[in-house]
Amino acid sequence: MKETYKSKTNIVTTCWNALGHTKVTLQSMFETVHHPYFLTIIDNGSHDGTGEFLKNLEISPWCEKLILITNQVNKGIIDANNQGQAVSNQYGLEYTCICNNDLCFQDNWLSILEKHMEDDPDLGIIGTLRPAVDVAHHIRSESSKAVVDGTPKGYSITEELEYFQGPHTFAEAAKMLIAKNGGGVSILRCPPNAVVTCCALVRNSVSEKIGLFSDTRFEMYGSEDVDFSWRLQKAGYICAVAKDVYVHHFRHRSITASNLDRDKYLIENNIKLYEKWKHDIFTFLRNEEKEGVDIRKNLSSEENHEYFFLRRIREKVDFMLGYENEQFDHRKGDN
């Protein structure tokens, strides 16, 4: 007899060392999700005791099914995302929630994200508030990202979170962050923007139009989430951020713990991203200029948060010469 499940979502968490943060992430997840879900954990070749911990993991009663996938070597987040997607498709679940292993969740976060998906069938992906340059901190004048980046070195995980929260509990800080940053759902233009997939809910049926969640031409780490959002919007889906959900991201803990050469992969993958999307980038910039937007200012100033990913690409590939040449050819064609 075929098993039946009540779950709508498969939460996919990829681990690569950083066992302390994995424990915090899973404990927070188990304490904050109060309805049925699947959990797929992918151990990407950890060598710090993560594998043994996962074998003996005590799960929440709400976790209908736990799937452990052990990769003998680190295949990278790209392959891991696609492994998680395959599990979601195997069991016919509606959504996949891509999650890092260095997170702390507000209560009922998953039910809120699922509700947003149910309310708008055109939503392809929805992310959350997280420490970022465009997310104001709840009590400081700095951005939430600046506060995280300014955490004193040597702090424990608990001390890091307390430093961010200030004199408030995590639940209180999350509510204050949501209130300060507006709440509701913010729809993104992609490009230039994208949903960061440290925690993001994806509608599984999008694969019928775009295929794999992560394009395997990107290796190990970086740019795959930008490419994902851009592919989704090009296929007609909405990409958005739920500003009524806050998920704290400790940022790059597996990378730091495992000494991955982050800059190397960012450079290589940003170049691949540009090569794949340059005509779409140029079309976007051309349309912006037609609307009277000062694209050069936006590409050089951190004040424009929407252009963040274009600025990161431009740091690795200065594409403005190519854009100017295309503009020149375009004008010649109009004569």
CSV table of C-alpha atoms in Angstrom, one decimal:
chain,number,residue,atom,x,y,z
A,1,MET,CA,0.0,0.0,0.0
A,2,LYS,CA,1.4,3.4,-1.0
A,3,GLU,CA,2.2,5.7,1.9
A,4,THR,CA,0.3,8.9,2.1
A,5,TYR,CA,1.7,12.1,3.6
A,6,LYS,CA,0.2,15.4,4.8
A,7,SER,CA,3.4,17.4,4.1
A,8,LYS,CA,3.4,20.2,1.5
A,9,THR,CA,7.1,21.1,1.8
A,10,ASN,CA,10.4,19.3,1.7
A,11,ILE,CA,13.0,21.3,3.7
A,12,VAL,CA,16.4,20.7,2.1
A,13,THR,CA,19.4,21.5,4.3
A,14,THR,CA,22.9,21.0,3.1
A,15,CYS,CA,25.8,20.5,5.6
A,16,TRP,CA,29.5,20.8,5.0
A,17,ASN,CA,31.2,20.7,8.4
A,18,ALA,CA,30.2,23.6,10.8
A,19,LEU,CA,28.5,21.0,13.1
A,20,GLY,CA,27.8,23.6,15.8
A,21,HIS,CA,25.8,25.7,13.5
A,22,THR,CA,24.0,22.6,12.0
A,23,LYS,CA,22.8,21.7,15.5
A,24,VAL,CA,21.5,25.2,16.1
A,25,THR,CA,19.7,25.3,12.7
A,26,LEU,CA,18.0,21.9,13.2
A,27,GLN,CA,17.0,22.7,16.8
A,28,SER,CA,15.6,26.0,15.8
A,29,MET,CA,13.7,24.4,12.8
A,30,PHE,CA,12.2,21.7,15.1
A,31,GLU,CA,11.0,24.3,17.6
A,32,THR,CA,9.4,26.6,15.0
A,33,VAL,CA,7.6,24.4,12.5
A,34,HIS,CA,4.3,23.1,13.9
A,35,HIS,CA,2.8,21.3,10.9
A,36,PRO,CA,3.9,18.3,8.8
A,37,TYR,CA,6.9,18.5,6.6
A,38,PHE,CA,9.7,16.5,5.1
A,39,LEU,CA,13.3,17.1,5.9
A,40,THR,CA,16.1,16.2,3.5
A,41,ILE,CA,19.6,16.7,4.9
A,42,ILE,CA,22.5,16.4,2.6
A,43,ASP,CA,25.9,15.9,4.2
A,44,ASN,CA,28.4,17.1,1.6
A,45,GLY,CA,31.5,15.1,2.7
A,46,SER,CA,31.8,16.5,6.2
A,47,HIS,CA,34.7,15.3,8.4
A,48,ASP,CA,33.8,17.0,11.7
A,49,GLY,CA,31.4,14.5,13.2
A,50,THR,CA,28.4,15.8,11.3
A,51,GLY,CA,27.7,12.3,9.8
A,52,GLU,CA,27.6,10.6,13.1
A,53,PHE,CA,25.4,13.3,14.6
A,54,LEU,CA,22.9,13.0,11.7
A,55,LYS,CA,22.6,9.2,12.1
A,56,ASN,CA,21.5,9.7,15.7
A,57,LEU,CA,19.3,12.8,15.1
A,58,GLU,CA,16.2,13.1,17.2
A,59,ILE,CA,13.6,14.7,14.9
A,60,SER,CA,10.5,16.7,15.7
A,61,PRO,CA,7.1,14.8,15.7
A,62,TRP,CA,6.0,17.2,12.9
A,63,CYS,CA,8.8,15.8,10.6
A,64,GLU,CA,6.9,13.2,8.7
A,65,LYS,CA,9.9,11.9,6.9
A,66,LEU,CA,13.7,12.3,7.3
A,67,ILE,CA,15.9,11.6,4.3
A,68,LEU,CA,19.7,11.6,4.8
A,69,ILE,CA,21.9,11.8,1.7
A,70,THR,CA,25.6,11.3,2.3
A,71,ASN,CA,28.0,12.5,-0.4
A,72,GLN,CA,31.5,11.1,0.1
A,73,VAL,CA,33.0,14.4,-1.2
A,74,ASN,CA,31.7,17.9,-1.3
A,75,LYS,CA,29.6,18.2,-4.5
A,76,GLY,CA,28.8,21.8,-3.8
A,77,ILE,CA,25.5,23.6,-3.1
A,78,ILE,CA,24.5,23.3,-6.8
A,79,ASP,CA,24.4,19.5,-6.9
A,80,ALA,CA,23.0,19.4,-3.4
A,81,ASN,CA,20.0,21.6,-4.3
A,82,ASN,CA,19.3,19.4,-7.3
A,83,GLN,CA,19.5,16.3,-5.0
A,84,GLY,CA,16.9,17.9,-2.7
A,85,GLN,CA,14.7,18.8,-5.7
A,86,ALA,CA,14.8,15.1,-6.8
A,87,VAL,CA,13.4,14.0,-3.4
A,88,SER,CA,10.6,16.6,-3.6
A,89,ASN,CA,9.7,15.3,-7.1
A,90,GLN,CA,9.9,11.7,-6.0
A,91,TYR,CA,7.3,12.2,-3.3
A,92,GLY,CA,5.1,14.7,-5.3
A,93,LEU,CA,5.4,17.6,-2.7
A,94,GLU,CA,4.3,21.1,-3.6
A,95,TYR,CA,7.2,23.0,-2.3
A,96,THR,CA,10.9,22.8,-1.6
A,97,CYS,CA,12.5,25.0,1.0
A,98,ILE,CA,16.2,25.5,0.4
A,99,CYS,CA,17.9,26.2,3.7
A,100,ASN,CA,21.5,26.8,4.8
A,101,ASN,CA,22.9,25.1,7.9
A,102,ASP,CA,23.6,28.3,9.7
A,103,LEU,CA,20.2,29.7,10.5
A,104,CYS,CA,17.8,30.6,13.3
A,105,PHE,CA,14.1,30.8,12.5
A,106,GLN,CA,11.2,32.8,13.9
A,107,ASP,CA,8.2,30.9,15.0
A,108,ASN,CA,5.8,29.6,12.3
A,109,TRP,CA,8.1,30.8,9.5
A,110,LEU,CA,7.3,27.9,7.2
A,111,SER,CA,3.5,28.2,7.5
A,112,ILE,CA,3.7,31.9,6.6
A,113,LEU,CA,5.8,31.2,3.5
A,114,GLU,CA,3.4,28.4,2.4
A,115,LYS,CA,0.4,30.8,2.9
A,116,HIS,CA,2.1,33.3,0.6
A,117,MET,CA,2.5,30.6,-2.1
A,118,GLU,CA,-1.1,29.5,-1.8
A,119,ASP,CA,-2.3,33.1,-2.1
A,120,ASP,CA,-0.5,33.7,-5.3
A,121,PRO,CA,-0.1,30.8,-7.8
A,122,ASP,CA,2.3,32.9,-9.9
A,123,LEU,CA,4.9,33.0,-7.1
A,124,GLY,CA,7.8,30.8,-8.1
A,125,ILE,CA,10.1,31.5,-5.2
A,126,ILE,CA,9.8,33.6,-2.0
A,127,GLY,CA,12.7,34.4,0.4
A,128,THR,CA,12.7,36.0,3.8
A,129,LEU,CA,14.2,39.0,5.6
A,130,ARG,CA,17.7,38.2,6.7
A,131,PRO,CA,20.9,40.1,7.5
A,132,ALA,CA,21.4,42.2,4.4
A,133,VAL,CA,22.4,45.7,3.3
A,134,ASP,CA,18.7,46.6,2.6
A,135,VAL,CA,17.3,45.2,5.8
A,136,ALA,CA,17.4,47.7,8.7
A,137,HIS,CA,18.5,46.5,12.1
A,138,HIS,CA,15.8,46.7,14.7
A,139,ILE,CA,17.7,48.9,17.2
A,140,ARG,CA,20.9,50.2,15.5
A,141,SER,CA,21.3,52.7,12.8
A,142,GLU,CA,23.4,50.3,10.7
A,143,SER,CA,22.0,47.7,8.4
A,144,SER,CA,21.5,44.2,9.8
A,145,LYS,CA,24.3,42.9,7.6
A,146,ALA,CA,26.7,45.5,9.0
A,147,VAL,CA,25.8,44.4,12.6
A,148,VAL,CA,26.5,40.8,11.7
A,149,ASP,CA,29.7,41.7,10.0
A,150,GLY,CA,30.8,43.7,13.0
A,151,THR,CA,30.3,40.8,15.5
A,152,PRO,CA,33.5,40.6,17.6
A,153,LYS,CA,35.7,37.6,16.6
A,154,GLY,CA,35.8,34.7,18.9
A,155,TYR,CA,32.2,34.8,20.0
A,156,SER,CA,30.3,31.6,20.5
A,157,ILE,CA,27.1,31.0,18.4
A,158,THR,CA,25.0,32.1,21.4
A,159,GLU,CA,27.1,35.2,21.9
A,160,GLU,CA,26.8,36.1,18.2
A,161,LEU,CA,23.0,35.9,18.4
A,162,GLU,CA,22.9,37.9,21.6
A,163,TYR,CA,25.1,40.5,20.1
A,164,PHE,CA,22.7,40.8,17.2
A,165,GLN,CA,19.5,40.7,19.3
A,166,GLY,CA,20.6,43.3,21.8
A,167,PRO,CA,18.5,43.3,25.0
A,168,HIS,CA,15.7,41.4,23.3
A,169,THR,CA,14.8,37.8,22.9
A,170,PHE,CA,15.2,36.4,19.4
A,171,ALA,CA,11.4,36.4,19.0
A,172,GLU,CA,11.1,40.0,20.1
A,173,ALA,CA,14.0,41.0,17.7
A,174,ALA,CA,12.3,39.2,14.8
A,175,LYS,CA,9.0,41.1,15.4
A,176,MET,CA,10.9,44.4,15.6
A,177,LEU,CA,12.8,43.7,12.4
A,178,ILE,CA,9.6,42.9,10.6
A,179,ALA,CA,7.9,46.1,11.9
A,180,LYS,CA,10.9,48.2,10.9
A,181,ASN,CA,11.2,46.8,7.5
A,182,GLY,CA,7.6,47.1,6.5
A,183,GLY,CA,6.1,43.6,6.5
A,184,GLY,CA,4.1,42.2,3.6
A,185,VAL,CA,5.5,40.8,0.3
A,186,SER,CA,8.0,42.6,-1.8
A,187,ILE,CA,8.1,41.6,-5.5
A,188,LEU,CA,11.5,41.7,-7.1
A,189,ARG,CA,12.6,42.7,-10.6
A,190,CYS,CA,14.9,39.9,-11.8
A,191,PRO,CA,17.3,41.1,-13.2
A,192,PRO,CA,18.7,43.1,-11.6
A,193,ASN,CA,17.6,41.6,-8.2
A,194,ALA,CA,17.4,38.0,-7.0
A,195,VAL,CA,16.1,36.0,-4.1
A,196,VAL,CA,19.0,34.8,-1.9
A,197,THR,CA,18.5,31.1,-1.1
A,198,CYS,CA,19.9,30.9,2.4
A,199,CYS,CA,16.2,30.3,3.2
A,200,ALA,CA,13.7,30.3,0.3
A,201,LEU,CA,10.5,28.4,-0.6
A,202,VAL,CA,10.2,27.2,-4.2
A,203,ARG,CA,7.2,26.0,-6.0
A,204,ASN,CA,8.2,22.5,-7.3
A,205,SER,CA,6.1,22.7,-10.4
A,206,VAL,CA,8.4,25.4,-11.8
A,207,SER,CA,10.7,22.6,-12.8
A,208,GLU,CA,8.3,21.8,-15.6
A,209,LYS,CA,9.4,25.1,-17.3
A,210,ILE,CA,12.9,25.6,-16.1
A,211,GLY,CA,14.2,22.2,-15.2
A,212,LEU,CA,16.8,21.8,-12.4
A,213,PHE,CA,16.8,24.4,-9.6
A,214,SER,CA,20.5,24.9,-10.0
A,215,ASP,CA,22.3,25.2,-13.3
A,216,THR,CA,25.2,22.7,-13.2
A,217,ARG,CA,27.5,25.0,-15.2
A,218,PHE,CA,28.0,26.9,-11.9
A,219,GLU,CA,30.5,25.0,-9.8
A,220,MET,CA,30.5,24.5,-6.0
A,221,TYR,CA,29.2,27.8,-4.8
A,222,GLY,CA,28.0,31.2,-6.0
A,223,SER,CA,25.7,32.8,-8.6
A,224,GLU,CA,23.4,29.8,-8.8
A,225,ASP,CA,20.7,31.6,-6.8
A,226,VAL,CA,20.8,34.7,-9.0
A,227,ASP,CA,20.6,32.6,-12.1
A,228,PHE,CA,17.6,30.7,-10.5
A,229,SER,CA,15.6,33.9,-9.9
A,230,TRP,CA,16.4,35.2,-13.4
A,231,ARG,CA,15.3,31.9,-15.0
A,232,LEU,CA,12.1,31.9,-13.0
A,233,GLN,CA,11.1,35.4,-13.9
A,234,LYS,CA,12.0,34.8,-17.6
A,235,ALA,CA,9.6,31.8,-17.4
A,236,GLY,CA,6.8,34.0,-16.1
A,237,TYR,CA,7.0,33.4,-12.4
A,238,ILE,CA,7.1,36.0,-9.6
A,239,CYS,CA,10.2,36.2,-7.4
A,240,ALA,CA,9.5,37.8,-4.0
A,241,VAL,CA,10.7,38.4,-0.4
A,242,ALA,CA,8.3,37.8,2.6
A,243,LYS,CA,9.0,40.9,4.8
A,244,ASP,CA,6.8,39.3,7.5
A,245,VAL,CA,9.3,36.5,8.1
A,246,TYR,CA,12.8,37.0,9.6
A,247,VAL,CA,15.4,34.2,9.5
A,248,HIS,CA,18.7,34.9,11.0
A,249,HIS,CA,21.7,33.9,8.8
A,250,PHE,CA,25.1,33.6,10.5
A,251,ARG,CA,26.6,33.8,7.0
A,252,HIS,CA,29.2,31.5,5.3
A,253,ARG,CA,29.8,29.2,8.3
A,254,SER,CA,30.4,26.1,6.3
A,255,ILE,CA,32.7,28.0,3.9
A,256,THR,CA,34.7,29.4,6.8
A,257,ALA,CA,34.8,26.1,8.8
A,258,SER,CA,36.0,24.2,5.7
A,259,ASN,CA,38.4,26.9,4.3
A,260,LEU,CA,36.7,27.0,0.9
A,261,ASP,CA,38.3,29.6,-1.5
A,262,ARG,CA,35.1,31.6,-1.7
A,263,ASP,CA,36.6,34.4,-3.9
A,264,LYS,CA,37.8,31.9,-6.5
A,265,TYR,CA,34.4,30.4,-7.0
A,266,LEU,CA,32.7,33.8,-6.9
A,267,ILE,CA,35.0,35.1,-9.7
A,268,GLU,CA,34.5,32.0,-11.9
A,269,ASN,CA,30.8,31.8,-11.4
A,270,ASN,CA,30.2,35.5,-11.8
A,271,ILE,CA,32.0,35.3,-15.2
A,272,LYS,CA,29.8,32.4,-16.2
A,273,LEU,CA,26.7,34.3,-15.0
A,274,TYR,CA,27.6,37.3,-17.1
A,275,GLU,CA,28.3,35.1,-20.2
A,276,LYS,CA,25.0,33.4,-19.8
A,277,TRP,CA,22.9,36.6,-19.2
A,278,LYS,CA,24.8,39.4,-20.8
A,279,HIS,CA,22.2,40.2,-23.5
A,280,ASP,CA,19.4,40.2,-20.8
A,281,ILE,CA,21.6,42.5,-18.6
A,282,PHE,CA,22.2,44.8,-21.6
A,283,THR,CA,18.4,44.8,-22.4
A,284,PHE,CA,17.6,45.7,-18.8
A,285,LEU,CA,20.1,48.5,-18.7
A,286,ARG,CA,18.9,49.9,-22.1
A,287,ASN,CA,15.3,49.9,-20.9
A,288,GLU,CA,16.4,51.6,-17.7
A,289,GLU,CA,18.1,54.4,-19.6
A,290,LYS,CA,15.0,54.8,-21.7
A,291,GLU,CA,13.1,55.5,-18.5
A,292,GLY,CA,15.6,58.1,-17.5
A,293,VAL,CA,17.5,56.0,-14.9
A,294,ASP,CA,21.1,56.9,-14.2
A,295,ILE,CA,22.5,53.4,-14.6
A,296,ARG,CA,26.1,54.4,-14.1
A,297,LYS,CA,25.3,55.9,-10.8
A,298,ASN,CA,23.4,52.8,-9.7
A,299,LEU,CA,26.2,50.6,-10.8
A,300,SER,CA,28.8,52.5,-8.8
A,301,SER,CA,26.8,53.4,-5.7
A,302,GLU,CA,26.0,50.9,-2.9
A,303,GLU,CA,22.9,53.1,-2.1
A,304,ASN,CA,20.9,51.4,-4.8
A,305,HIS,CA,20.2,48.0,-3.3
A,306,GLU,CA,18.3,46.7,-6.3
A,307,TYR,CA,21.5,46.8,-8.4
A,308,PHE,CA,23.5,44.9,-5.8
A,309,PHE,CA,24.0,41.7,-7.9
A,310,LEU,CA,24.9,43.7,-11.1
A,311,ARG,CA,27.6,45.5,-9.1
A,312,ARG,CA,28.9,42.2,-7.8
A,313,ILE,CA,29.1,40.9,-11.4
A,314,ARG,CA,30.8,44.1,-12.5
A,315,GLU,CA,33.5,43.7,-9.9
A,316,LYS,CA,34.5,40.5,-11.7
A,317,VAL,CA,33.6,41.5,-15.2
A,318,ASP,CA,33.5,45.2,-16.2
A,319,PHE,CA,30.7,44.8,-18.7
A,320,MET,CA,30.2,48.5,-19.5
A,321,LEU,CA,32.5,48.5,-22.5
A,322,GLY,CA,30.5,45.7,-24.0
A,323,TYR,CA,27.3,47.5,-23.2
A,324,GLU,CA,28.5,50.7,-24.8
A,325,ASN,CA,29.6,48.8,-27.9
A,326,GLU,CA,26.1,47.2,-28.1
A,327,GLN,CA,24.5,50.6,-27.7
A,328,PHE,CA,26.6,51.9,-30.5
A,329,ASP,CA,25.6,49.0,-32.8
A,330,HIS,CA,22.0,49.4,-31.8
A,331,ARG,CA,22.0,53.1,-32.7
A,332,LYS,CA,23.6,52.3,-36.0
A,333,GLY,CA,20.8,49.8,-36.7
A,334,ASP,CA,18.3,52.6,-36.1
A,335,ASN,CA,19.7,54.8,-38.9
